[in-house]
Short mmCIF file of C-alpha atoms and ligand atoms in Angstrom, two decimals:
data_model
loop_
_atom_site.label_atom_id
_atom_site.label_comp_id
_atom_site.label_asym_id
_atom_site.label_seq_id
_atom_site.Cartn_x
_atom_site.Cartn_y
_atom_site.Cartn_z
CA UNK Q 1 19.73 -19.92 2.02
CA UNK Q 2 21.23 -22.82 2.98
CA UNK Q 3 24.51 -21.04 4.31
CA UNK Q 4 21.69 -19.51 6.87
CA UNK Q 5 19.74 -22.21 7.11
CA UNK Q 6 16.50 -20.59 6.07
CA UNK Q 7 13.68 -22.53 4.60
CA UNK Q 8 11.24 -20.22 2.61
CA UNK Q 9 8.34 -19.28 5.25
CA UNK Q 10 4.76 -19.49 3.70
CA UNK Q 11 3.79 -16.82 6.74
CA UNK Q 12 6.20 -14.08 6.26
CA UNK Q 13 5.38 -14.58 2.22
CA UNK Q 14 9.09 -15.25 1.24
CA UNK Q 15 8.92 -15.13 -2.24
CA UNK Q 16 12.49 -14.22 -3.51
CA UNK Q 17 12.66 -12.24 -6.66
CA UNK Q 18 15.37 -14.19 -8.57
CA UNK Q 19 15.02 -13.36 -12.20
CA UNK Q 20 17.83 -11.14 -12.73
CA UNK Q 21 16.83 -9.29 -15.90
CA UNK Q 22 13.37 -7.93 -14.32
CA UNK Q 23 15.25 -7.19 -11.16
CA UNK Q 24 17.22 -4.98 -13.27
CA UNK Q 25 14.35 -3.63 -15.05
CA UNK Q 26 12.17 -3.01 -12.16
CA UNK Q 27 15.14 -0.57 -10.35
CA UNK Q 28 15.28 1.50 -13.98
CA UNK Q 29 11.64 1.23 -14.78
CA UNK Q 30 11.50 3.21 -10.97
CA UNK Q 31 13.16 6.20 -11.79
CA UNK Q 32 15.51 6.12 -8.88
CA UNK Q 33 17.36 9.80 -8.05
CA UNK Q 34 20.77 10.22 -6.25
CA UNK Q 35 19.66 10.48 -2.64
CA UNK Q 36 16.17 10.19 -2.33
CA UNK Q 37 14.81 8.80 0.37
CA UNK Q 38 12.62 5.65 -0.28
CA UNK Q 39 11.61 3.08 1.85
CA UNK Q 40 12.33 -0.92 0.96
CA UNK Q 41 9.99 -3.39 2.99
CA UNK Q 42 11.12 -6.83 3.34
CA UNK Q 43 14.48 -6.97 1.63
CA UNK Q 44 14.85 -10.69 1.65
CA UNK Q 45 18.72 -11.08 0.93
CA UNK Q 46 18.50 -7.30 -0.82
CA UNK Q 47 18.11 -8.86 -4.73
CA UNK Q 48 16.64 -5.25 -5.52
CA UNK Q 49 18.29 -3.39 -2.29
CA UNK Q 50 21.49 -3.83 -4.01
CA UNK Q 51 20.34 -1.67 -7.02
CA UNK Q 52 18.59 0.62 -4.87
CA UNK Q 53 21.84 1.14 -2.87
CA UNK Q 54 24.10 1.31 -6.35
CA UNK Q 55 21.24 3.93 -8.18
CA UNK Q 56 22.62 6.21 -4.97
CA UNK Q 57 19.75 6.25 -3.36
CA UNK Q 58 19.49 6.81 0.51
CA UNK Q 59 17.53 3.48 1.80
CA UNK Q 60 15.90 2.27 4.55
CA UNK Q 61 14.70 -1.14 4.51
CA UNK Q 62 12.19 -2.98 7.30
CA UNK Q 63 13.49 -6.94 7.38
CA UNK Q 64 11.14 -9.00 10.08
CA UNK Q 65 13.23 -12.16 9.90
CA UNK Q 66 15.82 -12.52 12.16
CA UNK Q 67 18.59 -14.57 9.99
CA UNK Q 68 17.63 -12.51 6.69
CA UNK Q 69 18.10 -9.51 9.27
CA UNK Q 70 21.67 -10.19 9.78
CA UNK Q 71 22.95 -11.06 6.84
CA UNK Q 72 21.04 -7.85 5.34
CA UNK Q 73 23.67 -6.42 8.19
CA UNK Q 74 26.46 -7.67 7.12
CA UNK Q 75 26.10 -7.38 3.56
CA UNK Q 76 24.25 -4.24 2.47
CA UNK Q 77 24.65 -1.59 5.71
CA UNK Q 78 28.25 -1.53 5.09
CA UNK Q 79 27.59 -0.17 2.02
CA UNK Q 80 24.91 2.61 2.82
CA UNK Q 81 21.98 0.65 3.92
CA UNK Q 82 19.93 1.71 6.55
CA UNK Q 83 17.97 -1.20 8.31
CA UNK Q 84 15.25 -1.48 10.54
CA UNK Q 85 14.72 -5.13 12.35
CA UNK Q 86 11.18 -5.27 12.71
CA UNK Q 87 7.23 -5.69 11.41
CA UNK Q 88 6.77 -2.93 9.12
CA UNK Q 89 2.78 -3.12 10.20
CA UNK Q 90 3.89 -2.05 13.34
CA UNK Q 91 6.89 0.38 11.81
CA UNK Q 92 6.73 4.26 13.13
CA UNK Q 93 7.33 5.76 9.52
CA UNK Q 94 7.33 8.88 10.64
CA UNK Q 95 10.07 8.50 12.46
CA UNK Q 96 12.39 7.02 9.78
CA UNK Q 97 12.80 10.34 7.65
CA UNK Q 98 10.88 12.89 9.70
CA UNK Q 99 7.22 13.75 9.59
CA UNK Q 100 7.65 16.87 6.58
CA UNK Q 101 10.26 14.59 4.32
CA UNK Q 102 8.55 13.30 1.07
CA UNK Q 103 9.80 9.12 0.30
CA UNK Q 104 8.66 6.66 -1.77
CA UNK Q 105 7.83 3.09 -0.60
CA UNK Q 106 9.59 0.84 -3.65
CA UNK Q 107 8.82 -2.75 -2.83
CA UNK Q 108 8.20 -6.66 -3.50
CA UNK Q 109 5.96 -6.51 -0.81
CA UNK Q 110 5.06 -9.98 1.51
CA UNK Q 111 1.81 -11.32 0.53
CA UNK Q 112 0.97 -11.52 4.20
CA UNK Q 113 0.78 -8.22 4.81
CA UNK Q 114 0.66 -5.94 2.13
CA UNK Q 115 -2.81 -4.78 2.44
CA UNK Q 116 -2.33 -4.14 5.89
CA UNK Q 117 1.64 -1.78 4.89
CA UNK Q 118 -0.38 0.11 2.81
CA UNK Q 119 -3.21 0.85 4.91
CA UNK Q 120 -1.04 1.80 7.26
CA UNK Q 121 0.84 3.99 5.10
CA UNK Q 122 -2.48 5.67 3.89
CA UNK Q 123 -2.91 6.92 6.93
CA UNK Q 124 0.36 8.88 7.00
CA UNK Q 125 -0.06 12.29 7.64
CA UNK Q 126 1.94 12.67 4.98
CA UNK Q 127 1.95 10.01 2.93
CA UNK Q 128 4.45 8.09 0.50
CA UNK Q 129 4.94 10.25 -2.54
CA UNK Q 130 5.04 7.38 -4.66
CA UNK Q 131 4.66 3.68 -4.05
CA UNK Q 132 5.65 0.97 -6.48
CA UNK Q 133 5.02 -1.98 -4.70
CA UNK Q 134 4.66 -6.05 -6.13
CA UNK Q 135 1.34 -7.61 -4.61
CA UNK Q 136 -0.63 -10.52 -5.14
CA UNK Q 137 -2.41 -9.91 -8.22
CA UNK Q 138 -6.01 -10.03 -7.07
CA UNK Q 139 -4.67 -7.12 -4.12
CA UNK Q 140 -3.74 -5.84 -7.21
CA UNK Q 141 -6.91 -5.44 -8.44
CA UNK Q 142 -9.16 -4.71 -5.80
CA UNK Q 143 -7.07 -1.49 -5.43
CA UNK Q 144 -7.09 -0.08 -9.03
CA UNK Q 145 -10.63 -1.24 -8.50
CA UNK Q 146 -13.19 1.80 -10.37
CA UNK Q 147 -16.83 1.73 -8.53
CA UNK Q 148 -19.55 -1.02 -9.27
CA UNK Q 149 -17.11 -3.53 -9.77
CA UNK Q 150 -16.74 -6.46 -7.43
CA UNK Q 151 -12.62 -5.46 -6.60
CA UNK Q 152 -14.32 -2.43 -5.31
CA UNK Q 153 -13.96 -1.97 -1.65
CA UNK Q 154 -13.43 0.72 1.18
CA UNK Q 155 -9.39 0.96 0.99
CA UNK Q 156 -10.03 0.96 -2.77
CA UNK Q 157 -12.06 4.55 -2.07
CA UNK Q 158 -9.17 5.22 0.21
CA UNK Q 159 -6.62 4.53 -2.32
CA UNK Q 160 -8.01 6.34 -4.99
CA UNK Q 161 -8.59 9.61 -3.03
CA UNK Q 162 -4.81 9.81 -2.42
CA UNK Q 163 -3.13 8.41 -5.39
CA UNK Q 164 -3.30 7.76 -9.06
CA UNK Q 165 -3.11 4.04 -9.20
CA UNK Q 166 -2.02 2.07 -12.40
CA UNK Q 167 -1.30 -1.66 -12.74
CA UNK Q 168 2.02 -1.69 -14.37
CA UNK Q 169 2.40 -5.38 -15.12
CA UNK Q 170 1.34 -9.10 -14.47
CA UNK Q 171 4.05 -11.10 -13.11
CA UNK Q 172 4.21 -14.65 -13.74
CA UNK Q 173 5.13 -17.04 -10.38
CA UNK Q 174 8.53 -18.54 -12.64
CA UNK Q 175 9.95 -14.74 -11.55
CA UNK Q 176 10.33 -15.72 -7.80
CA UNK Q 177 12.11 -18.89 -5.68
CA UNK Q 178 10.00 -20.73 -4.55
CA UNK Q 179 7.41 -19.93 -7.07
CA UNK Q 180 4.11 -18.68 -5.69
CA UNK Q 181 0.92 -20.33 -6.28
CA UNK Q 182 -0.72 -17.59 -8.07
CA UNK Q 183 0.21 -14.44 -10.66
CA UNK Q 184 1.73 -11.15 -8.89
CA UNK Q 185 1.34 -7.64 -9.74
CA UNK Q 186 3.13 -4.51 -9.84
CA UNK Q 187 1.34 -1.95 -9.40
CA UNK Q 188 2.19 2.04 -9.14
CA UNK Q 189 0.52 4.16 -7.35
CA UNK Q 190 1.29 8.17 -7.61
CA UNK Q 191 -0.12 10.46 -4.59
CA UNK Q 192 -2.40 13.46 -6.39
CA UNK Q 193 -1.50 17.29 -6.01
CA UNK Q 194 -4.33 18.01 -4.38
CA UNK Q 195 -4.62 15.58 -1.96
CA UNK Q 196 -7.22 14.88 1.11
CA UNK Q 197 -6.33 16.99 4.62
CA UNK Q 198 -5.05 13.99 7.15
CA UNK Q 199 -8.21 15.11 8.98
CA UNK Q 200 -10.70 14.67 5.93
CA UNK Q 201 -8.82 10.96 5.61
CA UNK Q 202 -9.59 10.51 9.19
CA UNK Q 203 -13.11 11.03 8.58
CA UNK Q 204 -13.47 9.68 5.52
CA UNK Q 205 -11.88 6.01 6.48
CA UNK Q 206 -14.73 5.81 9.53
CA UNK Q 207 -17.26 6.29 6.63
CA UNK Q 208 -15.92 3.97 4.04
CA UNK Q 209 -15.54 1.26 6.54
CA UNK Q 210 -19.11 1.63 8.05
CA UNK Q 211 -20.73 1.94 4.42
CA UNK Q 212 -18.67 -1.51 3.42
CA UNK Q 213 -19.73 -3.17 6.24
CA UNK Q 214 -21.81 -5.19 4.71
CA UNK Q 215 -21.43 -4.75 0.90
CA UNK Q 216 -25.40 -5.83 0.06
CA UNK Q 217 -26.41 -3.59 2.53
CA UNK Q 218 -27.60 0.05 1.44
CA UNK Q 219 -25.06 2.48 2.51
CA UNK Q 220 -27.17 5.01 4.23
CA UNK Q 221 -28.48 2.75 7.34
CA UNK Q 222 -24.95 1.59 7.97
CA UNK Q 223 -23.39 5.17 8.02
CA UNK Q 224 -26.34 6.30 9.86
CA UNK Q 225 -25.82 3.65 12.35
CA UNK Q 226 -22.61 5.85 13.17
CA UNK Q 227 -22.75 9.46 12.20
CA UNK Q 228 -26.93 9.61 12.72
CA UNK Q 229 -29.89 10.27 9.91
CA UNK Q 230 -30.08 13.83 9.37
CA UNK Q 231 -26.38 13.85 8.71
CA UNK Q 232 -25.73 11.29 6.80
CA UNK Q 233 -28.82 11.94 4.15
CA UNK Q 234 -27.50 15.92 4.36
CA UNK Q 235 -24.03 14.50 3.36
CA UNK Q 236 -25.08 12.02 0.60
CA UNK Q 237 -27.89 14.94 -0.90
CA UNK Q 238 -24.76 17.46 -0.77
CA UNK Q 239 -22.67 14.71 -2.64
CA UNK Q 240 -25.51 13.96 -5.06
CA UNK Q 241 -26.03 10.00 -4.29
CA UNK Q 242 -28.78 8.52 -3.80
CA UNK Q 243 -30.38 7.53 0.26
CA UNK Q 244 -31.06 3.84 -1.82
CA UNK Q 245 -27.52 3.56 -3.10
CA UNK Q 246 -25.10 0.74 -2.05
CA UNK Q 247 -21.13 1.92 -1.25
CA UNK Q 248 -20.26 0.41 -3.42
CA UNK Q 249 -21.78 2.03 -6.40
CA UNK Q 250 -20.39 5.67 -4.18
CA UNK Q 251 -17.27 7.11 -5.98
CA UNK Q 252 -14.13 7.68 -4.04
CA UNK Q 253 -15.02 11.65 -4.67
CA UNK Q 254 -18.25 11.29 -3.60
CA UNK Q 255 -17.18 10.32 -0.08
CA UNK Q 256 -14.86 13.12 -0.02
CA UNK Q 257 -17.34 15.24 -0.18
CA UNK Q 258 -19.23 13.14 2.52
CA UNK Q 259 -16.68 13.36 4.89
CA UNK Q 260 -16.04 17.00 4.04
CA UNK Q 261 -20.12 17.33 5.41
CA UNK Q 262 -19.23 15.57 8.27
CA UNK Q 263 -16.16 16.92 9.38
CA UNK Q 264 -18.15 20.92 8.54
CA UNK Q 265 -20.87 19.83 10.81
CA UNK Q 266 -18.54 18.63 13.67
CA UNK Q 267 -17.55 15.11 13.43
CA UNK Q 268 -14.29 14.55 14.85
N1 SAM G 301 12.52 -8.12 -1.64
C1 SAM G 301 12.74 -9.61 -1.67
C2 SAM G 301 12.74 -10.56 -3.12
O1 SAM G 301 12.07 -9.92 -3.98
O2 SAM G 301 13.55 -10.87 -3.11
C3 SAM G 301 11.69 -10.65 -0.40
C4 SAM G 301 10.53 -10.29 -0.73
S1 SAM G 301 9.40 -11.26 -0.17
C5 SAM G 301 8.21 -11.01 -0.88
C6 SAM G 301 9.00 -10.80 1.64
C7 SAM G 301 10.30 -10.68 2.53
O3 SAM G 301 9.41 -9.27 3.38
C8 SAM G 301 10.43 -11.69 2.71
O4 SAM G 301 11.64 -11.13 2.96
C9 SAM G 301 10.25 -11.56 4.87
O5 SAM G 301 10.60 -12.16 5.50
C10 SAM G 301 10.05 -10.03 4.50
N2 SAM G 301 8.62 -10.12 5.78
C11 SAM G 301 7.44 -10.57 5.91
N3 SAM G 301 6.35 -10.07 6.79
C12 SAM G 301 7.27 -8.70 7.27
C13 SAM G 301 6.92 -7.68 7.63
N4 SAM G 301 5.66 -7.87 8.52
N5 SAM G 301 7.84 -6.35 8.24
C14 SAM G 301 8.67 -6.36 7.62
N6 SAM G 301 9.22 -7.60 6.93
C15 SAM G 301 8.53 -8.76 5.95
#
């Protein structure tokens, strides 16, 4: 860092993994296959990147920090890394490997943008086959929450329709430099075989967003303000959901049934 004149940026969530043993474990745990397409977001100094390259994966990394990108261009692009210098919140992911190519995301995500990046990936017509990512603990628990829990949110319901999510490990601050103030977590999100179509996910996103807009309010009123009383009543009845319920008690599957009813009735 001294050589490159870098002071770690809080704004860019720069907490670098420095524990070699843990990095080896993470690479092994990820079950990397030769030539499989992988995207790494926020490679930093490339601690995980070098391990993935050593395993022979086809690797594209997206780094926002200019100095780090310059370092990676010099050190790792000659070793096979494809580098995109830019903001992972704005990257066109479909153009990296092509719209029909399955890929995995394996990353220690920046705290600052992790949620936005994952939400963007969920919206791809072909979302990543798997994501093994490190996030702040509280966000990871939100991703893996269940209906009725405080952490259950609109994003949780969207994730649960697409992925089987497991909390793999809680990671203490001392594995990073600089040490973050909070614990981190590795989560593994494996895409479901029968994940919902792009069209259904689009409506599902709109439905969960409006339904969770005010957590303490009943879902019906909020959803009806967008989709109309009649349609929402039909959708909730079809999904077997009580009209008096709040969104936090509705399961991801019930949201999907409701979204399907809305589509069947012509909502786009
Ligand atoms: N992977 C490295 C490691 O584990 O040591 C670094 C991880 S660090 C938590 C996050 C990295 O993401 C930093 O290198 C930071 O510059 C980069 N970053 C932050 N915001 C970004 C964004 N919007 N797009 C791409 N990279 C970003």
